[in-house]
mmCIF file of C-alpha atoms in Angstrom:
data_model
loop_
_atom_site.group_PDB
_atom_site.id
_atom_site.type_symbol
_atom_site.label_atom_id
_atom_site.label_comp_id
_atom_site.label_asym_id
_atom_site.label_seq_id
_atom_site.Cartn_x
_atom_site.Cartn_y
_atom_site.Cartn_z
ATOM 1 C CA UNK A 100 52.653 62.916 -134.157
ATOM 2 C CA UNK A 101 55.469 60.762 -132.764
ATOM 3 C CA UNK A 102 56.749 61.622 -129.262
ATOM 4 C CA UNK A 103 59.862 61.049 -127.217
ATOM 5 C CA UNK A 104 58.609 61.310 -123.586
ATOM 6 C CA UNK A 105 59.814 63.394 -120.654
ATOM 7 C CA UNK A 106 60.928 66.512 -122.499
ATOM 8 C CA UNK A 107 60.323 70.039 -121.171
ATOM 9 C CA UNK A 108 59.140 72.411 -123.913
ATOM 10 C CA UNK A 109 58.701 76.130 -124.377
ATOM 11 C CA UNK A 110 57.711 78.135 -127.442
ATOM 12 C CA UNK A 111 60.366 79.472 -129.784
ATOM 13 C CA UNK A 112 59.952 81.712 -132.802
ATOM 14 C CA UNK A 113 61.809 80.657 -135.873
ATOM 15 C CA UNK A 114 62.601 82.361 -137.682
ATOM 16 C CA UNK A 115 76.818 86.034 -155.817
ATOM 17 C CA UNK A 116 79.700 86.015 -155.901
ATOM 18 C CA UNK A 117 81.026 89.399 -157.046
ATOM 19 C CA UNK A 118 83.461 88.597 -159.783
ATOM 20 C CA UNK A 119 84.973 91.423 -161.807
ATOM 21 C CA UNK A 120 84.473 91.537 -165.560
ATOM 22 C CA UNK A 121 86.437 88.865 -167.401
ATOM 23 C CA UNK A 122 89.795 89.536 -168.965
ATOM 24 C CA UNK A 123 88.447 88.470 -172.334
ATOM 25 C CA UNK A 124 85.357 90.082 -173.886
ATOM 26 C CA UNK A 125 82.098 88.231 -173.322
ATOM 27 C CA UNK A 126 80.982 85.878 -176.054
ATOM 28 C CA UNK A 127 78.306 87.154 -178.391
ATOM 29 C CA UNK A 128 74.762 86.029 -177.653
ATOM 30 C CA UNK A 129 73.994 84.024 -180.765
ATOM 31 C CA UNK A 130 72.419 80.657 -181.470
ATOM 32 C CA UNK A 131 75.757 78.929 -181.979
ATOM 33 C CA UNK A 132 77.887 80.915 -179.506
ATOM 34 C CA UNK A 133 75.699 81.243 -176.398
ATOM 35 C CA UNK A 134 77.796 80.422 -173.359
ATOM 36 C CA UNK A 135 76.790 79.108 -169.958
ATOM 37 C CA UNK A 136 78.871 79.848 -166.866
ATOM 38 C CA UNK A 137 78.970 76.775 -164.634
ATOM 39 C CA UNK A 138 80.239 77.071 -161.053
ATOM 40 C CA UNK A 139 82.251 73.888 -160.667
ATOM 41 C CA UNK A 140 83.226 74.183 -157.024
ATOM 42 C CA UNK A 141 82.984 76.759 -154.279
ATOM 43 C CA UNK A 142 84.979 74.952 -151.594
ATOM 44 C CA UNK A 143 88.488 74.691 -153.013
ATOM 45 C CA UNK A 144 91.718 75.919 -151.450
ATOM 46 C CA UNK A 145 93.607 75.197 -154.643
ATOM 47 C CA UNK A 146 93.035 73.846 -158.133
ATOM 48 C CA UNK A 147 95.250 72.275 -160.783
ATOM 49 C CA UNK A 148 94.553 72.764 -164.484
ATOM 50 C CA UNK A 149 96.316 70.700 -167.144
ATOM 51 C CA UNK A 150 96.093 70.194 -170.882
ATOM 52 C CA UNK A 151 97.886 68.163 -173.539
ATOM 53 C CA UNK A 152 98.629 71.443 -175.310
ATOM 54 C CA UNK A 153 99.736 74.949 -174.297
ATOM 55 C CA UNK A 154 97.577 76.812 -171.760
ATOM 56 C CA UNK A 155 96.851 80.510 -172.083
ATOM 57 C CA UNK A 156 96.476 82.300 -168.737
ATOM 58 C CA UNK A 157 95.464 85.932 -168.234
ATOM 59 C CA UNK A 158 94.939 88.038 -165.129
ATOM 60 C CA UNK A 159 94.612 91.746 -164.562
ATOM 61 C CA UNK A 160 97.641 93.262 -166.300
ATOM 62 C CA UNK A 161 99.328 89.912 -166.971
ATOM 63 C CA UNK A 162 99.109 87.107 -169.487
ATOM 64 C CA UNK A 163 101.247 84.120 -170.416
ATOM 65 C CA UNK A 164 101.237 80.879 -172.364
ATOM 66 C CA UNK A 165 102.281 77.978 -170.158
ATOM 67 C CA UNK A 166 102.945 74.300 -170.718
ATOM 68 C CA UNK A 167 102.554 71.314 -168.439
ATOM 69 C CA UNK A 168 100.054 72.602 -165.913
ATOM 70 C CA UNK A 169 98.743 75.540 -163.955
ATOM 71 C CA UNK A 170 98.441 75.415 -160.182
ATOM 72 C CA UNK A 171 96.206 78.079 -158.630
ATOM 73 C CA UNK A 172 95.889 78.750 -154.905
ATOM 74 C CA UNK A 173 94.581 81.578 -152.765
ATOM 75 C CA UNK A 174 96.808 84.188 -151.144
ATOM 76 C CA UNK A 175 94.497 86.497 -149.223
ATOM 77 C CA UNK A 176 92.262 88.166 -151.772
ATOM 78 C CA UNK A 177 94.676 87.335 -154.581
ATOM 79 C CA UNK A 178 95.635 84.171 -156.432
ATOM 80 C CA UNK A 179 98.998 82.531 -156.883
ATOM 81 C CA UNK A 180 99.283 81.128 -160.411
ATOM 82 C CA UNK A 181 102.222 78.751 -160.247
ATOM 83 C CA UNK A 182 104.676 81.127 -158.536
ATOM 84 C CA UNK A 183 103.149 84.444 -159.553
ATOM 85 C CA UNK A 184 100.682 86.518 -157.512
ATOM 86 C CA UNK A 185 97.800 87.695 -159.671
ATOM 87 C CA UNK A 186 94.775 89.869 -158.924
ATOM 88 C CA UNK A 187 91.640 87.848 -159.798
ATOM 89 C CA UNK A 188 89.835 87.019 -161.937
ATOM 90 C CA UNK A 189 92.170 84.718 -163.851
ATOM 91 C CA UNK A 190 91.021 83.289 -167.169
ATOM 92 C CA UNK A 191 92.496 80.028 -168.452
ATOM 93 C CA UNK A 192 92.038 78.628 -171.974
ATOM 94 C CA UNK A 193 93.463 75.623 -173.774
ATOM 95 C CA UNK A 194 95.051 76.732 -177.036
ATOM 96 C CA UNK A 195 94.886 73.365 -178.825
ATOM 97 C CA UNK A 196 93.305 70.835 -176.452
ATOM 98 C CA UNK A 197 90.736 70.518 -173.679
ATOM 99 C CA UNK A 198 91.466 71.700 -170.167
ATOM 100 C CA UNK A 199 91.414 69.260 -167.276
ATOM 101 C CA UNK A 200 90.336 70.571 -163.863
ATOM 102 C CA UNK A 201 91.663 68.426 -161.016
ATOM 103 C CA UNK A 202 91.482 65.406 -163.303
ATOM 104 C CA UNK A 203 88.147 66.156 -165.008
ATOM 105 C CA UNK A 204 88.351 67.270 -168.658
ATOM 106 C CA UNK A 205 85.955 70.048 -169.642
ATOM 107 C CA UNK A 206 85.123 71.969 -172.766
ATOM 108 C CA UNK A 207 85.434 75.744 -172.894
ATOM 109 C CA UNK A 208 87.439 78.093 -170.659
ATOM 110 C CA UNK A 209 87.843 78.610 -166.922
ATOM 111 C CA UNK A 210 87.476 81.776 -164.881
ATOM 112 C CA UNK A 211 88.978 81.543 -161.395
ATOM 113 C CA UNK A 212 88.504 84.005 -158.559
ATOM 114 C CA UNK A 213 88.317 84.113 -154.750
ATOM 115 C CA UNK A 214 85.033 83.681 -152.925
ATOM 116 C CA UNK A 215 84.548 83.256 -149.187
ATOM 117 C CA UNK A 216 88.334 82.907 -148.794
ATOM 118 C CA UNK A 217 88.408 79.999 -151.209
ATOM 119 C CA UNK A 218 89.297 79.438 -154.822
ATOM 120 C CA UNK A 219 86.153 79.581 -156.958
ATOM 121 C CA UNK A 220 86.130 77.968 -160.418
ATOM 122 C CA UNK A 221 83.662 78.768 -163.217
ATOM 123 C CA UNK A 222 83.606 76.834 -166.490
ATOM 124 C CA UNK A 223 82.450 78.968 -169.423
ATOM 125 C CA UNK A 224 81.137 76.506 -171.981
ATOM 126 C CA UNK A 225 79.076 76.727 -175.144
ATOM 127 C CA UNK A 226 75.395 76.092 -174.550
ATOM 128 C CA UNK A 227 75.114 72.949 -176.678
ATOM 129 C CA UNK A 228 78.279 71.474 -175.136
ATOM 130 C CA UNK A 229 76.857 72.175 -171.696
ATOM 131 C CA UNK A 230 73.611 70.387 -172.581
ATOM 132 C CA UNK A 231 75.640 67.510 -174.043
ATOM 133 C CA UNK A 232 77.033 66.835 -170.564
ATOM 134 C CA UNK A 233 73.851 67.524 -168.579
ATOM 135 C CA UNK A 234 71.479 65.101 -170.343
ATOM 136 C CA UNK A 235 73.350 61.848 -169.536
ATOM 137 C CA UNK A 236 74.126 63.206 -166.060
ATOM 138 C CA UNK A 237 70.410 63.618 -165.383
ATOM 139 C CA UNK A 238 68.880 60.509 -167.007
ATOM 140 C CA UNK A 239 70.137 57.114 -168.257
ATOM 141 C CA UNK A 240 71.292 57.164 -171.875
ATOM 142 C CA UNK A 241 69.285 54.019 -172.701
ATOM 143 C CA UNK A 242 65.950 55.741 -172.082
ATOM 144 C CA UNK A 243 63.631 56.278 -175.084
ATOM 145 C CA UNK A 244 64.880 58.763 -177.673
ATOM 146 C CA UNK A 245 61.892 61.095 -177.172
ATOM 147 C CA UNK A 246 62.573 61.227 -173.441
ATOM 148 C CA UNK A 247 66.197 62.156 -174.103
ATOM 149 C CA UNK A 248 65.012 64.901 -176.445
ATOM 150 C CA UNK A 249 62.737 66.257 -173.717
ATOM 151 C CA UNK A 250 65.632 66.308 -171.269
ATOM 152 C CA UNK A 251 67.817 68.158 -173.774
ATOM 153 C CA UNK A 252 65.159 70.808 -174.416
ATOM 154 C CA UNK A 253 64.504 71.308 -170.701
ATOM 155 C CA UNK A 254 68.203 71.482 -169.812
ATOM 156 C CA UNK A 255 68.802 74.080 -172.519
ATOM 157 C CA UNK A 256 65.806 76.144 -171.467
ATOM 158 C CA UNK A 257 66.661 75.960 -167.773
ATOM 159 C CA UNK A 258 70.236 77.123 -168.381
ATOM 160 C CA UNK A 259 69.205 80.067 -170.557
ATOM 161 C CA UNK A 260 66.493 81.072 -168.096
ATOM 162 C CA UNK A 261 68.973 81.076 -165.227
ATOM 163 C CA UNK A 262 71.428 83.064 -167.321
ATOM 164 C CA UNK A 263 68.773 85.729 -167.923
ATOM 165 C CA UNK A 264 67.520 85.564 -164.332
ATOM 166 C CA UNK A 265 70.919 86.098 -162.732
ATOM 167 C CA UNK A 266 71.811 88.993 -164.999
ATOM 168 C CA UNK A 267 74.917 90.641 -163.620
ATOM 169 C CA UNK A 268 75.949 87.683 -161.476
ATOM 170 C CA UNK A 269 79.064 85.873 -162.568
ATOM 171 C CA UNK A 270 77.856 82.325 -162.871
ATOM 172 C CA UNK A 271 74.573 81.052 -164.247
ATOM 173 C CA UNK A 272 74.265 77.549 -162.803
ATOM 174 C CA UNK A 273 76.262 75.219 -160.621
ATOM 175 C CA UNK A 274 77.260 71.671 -161.490
ATOM 176 C CA UNK A 275 75.065 69.886 -158.938
ATOM 177 C CA UNK A 276 71.420 69.010 -158.357
ATOM 178 C CA UNK A 277 70.975 72.535 -157.044
ATOM 179 C CA UNK A 278 70.851 73.502 -160.727
ATOM 180 C CA UNK A 279 71.498 70.650 -163.174
ATOM 181 C CA UNK A 280 74.107 67.914 -162.877
ATOM 182 C CA UNK A 281 77.105 68.666 -165.091
ATOM 183 C CA UNK A 282 80.136 66.396 -165.274
ATOM 184 C CA UNK A 283 82.179 67.798 -168.137
ATOM 185 C CA UNK A 284 83.408 65.605 -170.978
ATOM 186 C CA UNK A 285 83.390 62.256 -169.062
ATOM 187 C CA UNK A 286 79.594 62.495 -168.714
ATOM 188 C CA UNK A 287 78.966 62.739 -172.446
ATOM 189 C CA UNK A 288 77.377 59.789 -174.230
ATOM 190 C CA UNK A 289 76.842 59.164 -177.927
ATOM 191 C CA UNK A 290 73.135 58.373 -177.669
ATOM 192 C CA UNK A 291 72.275 61.424 -175.598
ATOM 193 C CA UNK A 292 74.465 63.595 -177.825
ATOM 194 C CA UNK A 293 72.250 62.597 -180.756
ATOM 195 C CA UNK A 294 69.225 63.831 -178.783
ATOM 196 C CA UNK A 295 71.010 67.133 -178.131
ATOM 197 C CA UNK A 296 71.861 67.505 -181.813
ATOM 198 C CA UNK A 297 68.305 66.594 -182.867
ATOM 199 C CA UNK A 298 66.876 69.360 -180.660
ATOM 200 C CA UNK A 299 69.651 71.936 -181.169
ATOM 201 C CA UNK A 300 68.463 75.408 -180.194
ATOM 202 C CA UNK A 301 64.958 74.280 -179.170
ATOM 203 C CA UNK A 302 63.556 75.769 -175.957
ATOM 204 C CA UNK A 303 60.283 75.967 -174.032
ATOM 205 C CA UNK A 304 58.311 79.220 -174.135
ATOM 206 C CA UNK A 305 55.202 80.554 -172.473
ATOM 207 C CA UNK A 306 53.494 83.560 -174.027
ATOM 208 C CA UNK A 307 56.447 83.936 -176.369
ATOM 209 C CA UNK A 308 58.968 84.205 -173.521
ATOM 210 C CA UNK A 309 61.491 81.749 -172.168
ATOM 211 C CA UNK A 310 59.860 79.485 -169.570
ATOM 212 C CA UNK A 311 61.206 78.353 -166.201
ATOM 213 C CA UNK A 312 61.510 74.561 -166.554
ATOM 214 C CA UNK A 313 62.332 72.861 -163.233
ATOM 215 C CA UNK A 314 62.094 69.086 -163.165
ATOM 216 C CA UNK A 315 62.582 66.246 -160.717
ATOM 217 C CA UNK A 316 63.165 62.502 -160.699
ATOM 218 C CA UNK A 317 59.936 60.993 -159.390
ATOM 219 C CA UNK A 318 56.610 62.512 -158.394
ATOM 220 C CA UNK A 319 54.878 59.354 -157.053
ATOM 221 C CA UNK A 320 51.537 61.124 -157.437
ATOM 222 C CA UNK A 321 50.484 64.596 -158.610
ATOM 223 C CA UNK A 322 53.260 67.056 -159.368
ATOM 224 C CA UNK A 323 53.575 70.121 -157.159
ATOM 225 C CA UNK A 324 52.496 73.738 -157.635
ATOM 226 C CA UNK A 325 55.575 75.983 -157.741
ATOM 227 C CA UNK A 326 53.692 78.443 -155.548
ATOM 228 C CA UNK A 327 53.721 75.915 -152.702
ATOM 229 C CA UNK A 328 57.463 75.246 -152.893
ATOM 230 C CA UNK A 329 59.073 78.515 -153.976
ATOM 231 C CA UNK A 330 56.271 81.080 -153.853
ATOM 232 C CA UNK A 331 56.388 81.344 -157.663
ATOM 233 C CA UNK A 332 52.995 81.638 -159.337
ATOM 234 C CA UNK A 333 53.215 80.466 -162.953
ATOM 235 C CA UNK A 334 50.199 79.137 -164.877
ATOM 236 C CA UNK A 335 52.344 76.423 -166.464
ATOM 237 C CA UNK A 336 53.795 75.239 -163.129
ATOM 238 C CA UNK A 337 50.635 73.930 -161.506
ATOM 239 C CA UNK A 338 50.330 70.315 -160.435
ATOM 240 C CA UNK A 339 49.268 67.653 -162.954
ATOM 241 C CA UNK A 340 48.525 63.958 -162.562
ATOM 242 C CA UNK A 341 51.575 61.710 -162.638
ATOM 243 C CA UNK A 342 50.412 58.192 -161.906
ATOM 244 C CA UNK A 343 52.695 56.531 -164.449
ATOM 245 C CA UNK A 344 56.128 56.753 -162.784
ATOM 246 C CA UNK A 345 55.678 53.523 -160.814
ATOM 247 C CA UNK A 346 58.807 51.905 -162.317
ATOM 248 C CA UNK A 347 61.014 54.426 -160.549
ATOM 249 C CA UNK A 348 63.175 52.983 -157.759
ATOM 250 C CA UNK A 349 62.006 55.987 -155.708
ATOM 251 C CA UNK A 350 58.278 55.321 -156.189
ATOM 252 C CA UNK A 351 58.269 54.045 -152.604
ATOM 253 C CA UNK A 352 60.996 54.335 -150.016
ATOM 254 C CA UNK A 353 61.758 53.991 -146.310
ATOM 255 C CA UNK A 354 64.380 55.943 -144.405
ATOM 256 C CA UNK A 355 65.701 55.550 -140.859
ATOM 257 C CA UNK A 356 67.407 58.739 -139.685
ATOM 258 C CA UNK A 357 69.042 58.987 -136.219
ATOM 259 C CA UNK A 358 67.555 61.840 -134.203
ATOM 260 C CA UNK A 359 70.963 63.016 -133.047
ATOM 261 C CA UNK A 360 71.967 63.505 -136.686
ATOM 262 C CA UNK A 361 68.807 65.527 -137.351
ATOM 263 C CA UNK A 362 69.617 67.633 -134.278
ATOM 264 C CA UNK A 363 73.182 68.156 -135.508
ATOM 265 C CA UNK A 364 72.015 69.082 -139.020
ATOM 266 C CA UNK A 365 69.573 71.629 -137.611
ATOM 267 C CA UNK A 366 72.366 73.097 -135.514
ATOM 268 C CA UNK A 367 74.660 73.396 -138.528
ATOM 269 C CA UNK A 368 71.845 75.196 -140.355
ATOM 270 C CA UNK A 369 71.685 77.777 -137.571
ATOM 271 C CA UNK A 370 68.763 76.425 -135.531
ATOM 272 C CA UNK A 371 69.531 75.969 -131.845
ATOM 273 C CA UNK A 372 67.694 72.831 -130.790
ATOM 274 C CA UNK A 373 67.877 70.435 -127.894
ATOM 275 C CA UNK A 374 66.883 66.771 -127.886
ATOM 276 C CA UNK A 375 64.005 66.286 -130.323
ATOM 277 C CA UNK A 376 60.800 64.988 -128.804
ATOM 278 C CA UNK A 377 58.454 65.073 -131.795
ATOM 279 C CA UNK A 378 58.222 65.942 -135.488
ATOM 280 C CA UNK A 379 54.659 66.755 -136.530
ATOM 281 C CA UNK A 380 53.375 67.608 -140.031
ATOM 282 C CA UNK A 381 51.388 70.874 -139.917
ATOM 283 C CA UNK A 382 49.623 70.403 -143.228
ATOM 284 C CA UNK A 383 49.809 68.979 -146.713
ATOM 285 C CA UNK A 384 49.660 70.666 -150.101
ATOM 286 C CA UNK A 385 47.073 69.686 -152.683
ATOM 287 C CA UNK A 386 49.604 67.234 -154.119
ATOM 288 C CA UNK A 387 49.857 65.429 -150.781
ATOM 289 C CA UNK A 388 53.311 66.706 -149.851
ATOM 290 C CA UNK A 389 53.951 68.024 -146.357
ATOM 291 C CA UNK A 390 54.021 71.816 -146.422
ATOM 292 C CA UNK A 391 55.467 72.447 -142.947
ATOM 293 C CA UNK A 392 56.520 70.615 -139.794
ATOM 294 C CA UNK A 393 56.673 71.448 -136.094
ATOM 295 C CA UNK A 394 59.676 70.095 -134.228
ATOM 296 C CA UNK A 395 59.331 70.005 -130.458
ATOM 297 C CA UNK A 396 62.668 69.767 -128.661
ATOM 298 C CA UNK A 397 64.190 70.262 -125.227
ATOM 299 C CA UNK A 398 64.651 73.985 -125.854
ATOM 300 C CA UNK A 399 61.219 74.728 -127.265
ATOM 301 C CA UNK A 400 59.577 74.314 -130.680
ATOM 302 C CA UNK A 401 60.632 75.010 -134.228
ATOM 303 C CA UNK A 402 58.468 75.385 -137.331
ATOM 304 C CA UNK A 403 60.013 74.757 -140.737
ATOM 305 C CA UNK A 404 58.714 74.682 -144.286
ATOM 306 C CA UNK A 405 58.784 71.182 -145.701
ATOM 307 C CA UNK A 406 61.464 71.785 -148.318
ATOM 308 C CA UNK A 407 63.645 73.552 -145.762
ATOM 309 C CA UNK A 408 63.536 70.474 -143.531
ATOM 310 C CA UNK A 409 64.417 68.303 -146.523
ATOM 311 C CA UNK A 410 67.358 70.520 -147.451
ATOM 312 C CA UNK A 411 68.698 70.428 -143.898
ATOM 313 C CA UNK A 412 68.305 66.686 -143.330
ATOM 314 C CA UNK A 413 69.675 65.936 -146.810
ATOM 315 C CA UNK A 414 68.035 65.173 -150.132
ATOM 316 C CA UNK A 415 69.121 61.548 -150.113
ATOM 317 C CA UNK A 416 67.943 60.953 -146.581
ATOM 318 C CA UNK A 417 64.595 62.614 -147.214
ATOM 319 C CA UNK A 418 64.027 62.175 -150.973
ATOM 320 C CA UNK A 419 60.731 64.086 -151.052
ATOM 321 C CA UNK A 420 58.137 65.700 -148.811
ATOM 322 C CA UNK A 421 55.573 63.041 -149.719
ATOM 323 C CA UNK A 422 56.041 60.939 -146.582
ATOM 324 C CA UNK A 423 54.604 59.765 -143.280
ATOM 325 C CA UNK A 424 56.641 59.754 -140.073
ATOM 326 C CA UNK A 425 55.634 56.430 -138.605
ATOM 327 C CA UNK A 426 57.533 56.245 -135.337
ATOM 328 C CA UNK A 427 60.622 56.917 -133.260
ATOM 329 C CA UNK A 428 62.404 53.660 -132.466
ATOM 330 C CA UNK A 429 65.680 52.480 -130.983
ATOM 331 C CA UNK A 430 67.988 50.780 -133.456
ATOM 332 C CA UNK A 431 69.018 47.553 -131.691
ATOM 333 C CA UNK A 432 72.458 47.565 -133.369
ATOM 334 C CA UNK A 433 73.439 51.165 -132.643
ATOM 335 C CA UNK A 434 71.180 51.871 -129.660
ATOM 336 C CA UNK A 435 70.358 55.234 -131.244
ATOM 337 C CA UNK A 436 66.829 56.622 -131.490
ATOM 338 C CA UNK A 437 65.776 56.913 -135.140
ATOM 339 C CA UNK A 438 62.941 58.650 -136.946
ATOM 340 C CA UNK A 439 61.234 56.296 -139.399
ATOM 341 C CA UNK A 440 60.073 57.950 -142.606
ATOM 342 C CA UNK A 441 57.988 56.129 -145.215
ATOM 343 C CA UNK A 442 57.179 57.891 -148.461
ATOM 344 C CA UNK A 443 57.456 58.103 -152.220
ATOM 345 C CA UNK A 444 59.000 60.287 -154.871
ATOM 346 C CA UNK A 445 62.314 62.029 -155.307
ATOM 347 C CA UNK A 446 62.772 65.764 -155.653
ATOM 348 C CA UNK A 447 60.806 68.962 -155.130
ATOM 349 C CA UNK A 448 57.943 67.721 -157.315
ATOM 350 C CA UNK A 449 57.617 70.844 -159.496
ATOM 351 C CA UNK A 450 57.432 70.647 -163.291
ATOM 352 C CA UNK A 451 58.355 67.528 -165.199
ATOM 353 C CA UNK A 452 58.753 64.123 -163.580
ATOM 354 C CA UNK A 453 61.635 62.333 -165.312
ATOM 355 C CA UNK A 454 60.311 58.814 -164.693
ATOM 356 C CA UNK A 455 56.891 59.948 -165.859
ATOM 357 C CA UNK A 456 58.557 61.359 -168.977
ATOM 358 C CA UNK A 457 60.106 57.944 -169.629
ATOM 359 C CA UNK A 458 56.763 56.184 -169.246
ATOM 360 C CA UNK A 459 55.005 58.573 -171.627
ATOM 361 C CA UNK A 460 57.791 58.218 -174.206
ATOM 362 C CA UNK A 461 57.399 54.437 -174.009
ATOM 363 C CA UNK A 462 53.696 54.932 -174.753
ATOM 364 C CA UNK A 463 54.562 56.749 -177.962
ATOM 365 C CA UNK A 464 54.303 60.372 -176.874
ATOM 366 C CA UNK A 465 56.540 62.858 -178.678
ATOM 367 C CA UNK A 466 58.905 65.225 -176.914
ATOM 368 C CA UNK A 467 56.631 68.201 -177.599
ATOM 369 C CA UNK A 468 53.583 66.339 -176.262
ATOM 370 C CA UNK A 469 55.387 65.389 -173.050
ATOM 371 C CA UNK A 470 56.543 68.949 -172.473
ATOM 372 C CA UNK A 471 53.058 70.283 -173.172
ATOM 373 C CA UNK A 472 51.612 67.881 -170.604
ATOM 374 C CA UNK A 473 53.922 68.791 -167.727
ATOM 375 C CA UNK A 474 54.068 72.513 -168.589
ATOM 376 C CA UNK A 475 50.513 73.282 -169.822
ATOM 377 C CA UNK A 476 50.180 76.181 -172.227
ATOM 378 C CA UNK A 477 53.836 76.211 -173.248
ATOM 379 C CA UNK A 478 55.255 75.771 -176.741
ATOM 380 C CA UNK A 479 58.587 74.548 -178.063
ATOM 381 C CA UNK A 480 60.469 76.569 -180.658
ATOM 382 C CA UNK A 481 63.978 77.672 -181.600
ATOM 383 C CA UNK A 482 65.866 80.283 -179.602
ATOM 384 C CA UNK A 483 66.760 83.663 -181.011
ATOM 385 C CA UNK A 484 69.911 85.617 -180.090
ATOM 386 C CA UNK A 485 68.118 87.413 -177.235
ATOM 387 C CA UNK A 486 65.690 85.525 -175.017
ATOM 388 C CA UNK A 487 63.577 86.916 -172.196
ATOM 389 C CA UNK A 488 62.094 84.921 -169.359
ATOM 390 C CA UNK A 489 58.434 84.247 -168.679
ATOM 391 C CA UNK A 490 57.059 85.330 -165.326
#
């Protein structure tokens, strides 16, 4: 435990989107026409869509083919498409060329609505095209071919699982690390596209059902049990040894985080805290990651789960929960008190370790062998038109 002296403490207790059916009929669920709905951005006030060809736009009771570009902004609960007010959702499709969303070209169509008083953009894209963008966004394209195949299989499985899991929701995944990183056409790479093509339609199953396949960058030790992080008990998501990801830049790291910024982040997350006096780990999981922390501050004490603290502080500032808090110290340049974290790993630690995957591929392991190691008891086979999820 690291203390800031002279603080008075008392005890405190601590505590999607509803988008109407699309204008166009949903795509059929088949091997070559499965579509993934990717939430591109939830914090827009307006969006501009362009294409080198005509653009087809349809809203409730209205449709048109436009040229040049389409500018969409919010007007209360409605949208203004160029100069016309339209009741959302609005579907936009390129008739002969790709669409570009605020400068980023994407495959597939767009569905735009209003969420939380902001314009909300969803990219409906074919499954294999989605995976084509995710793989090079998640791992370097010069990694071993078998590792790239693993990433393609996991990305495909994860997307389909989320699609089944969210059911009636109106997007399946977002475009960030909260789901899988997706960057549209600019992210695509020839080498990773070959891995996607080589594994087309292949997914991970457990007991004949679609498996949940989370993954992370670097474990820096045993992987984590999903039960510890998300309360999900799956026999194939228990921790396994991962002592071969030492080449990762995140195998060891040090972070210096100003206490006032931690206090501000906690406040923005809804926790009323005063000046922080100490941050104390309350226990570690079997993998060695901190399971919970107690934060003593001028207004009392706060207990948080480890991953909640990481989310609030920021994933880059606290790359994993495998750390030690060594001290509070004054930065001589800024004169601010900082918390010094020393640790290893990057990510939640559940499922496959990407740097471990790379190391195993370099040792000659096949994609199926790597997947079987990190998700014990699973198999890899080809999807069918309807896939259910494994619990």
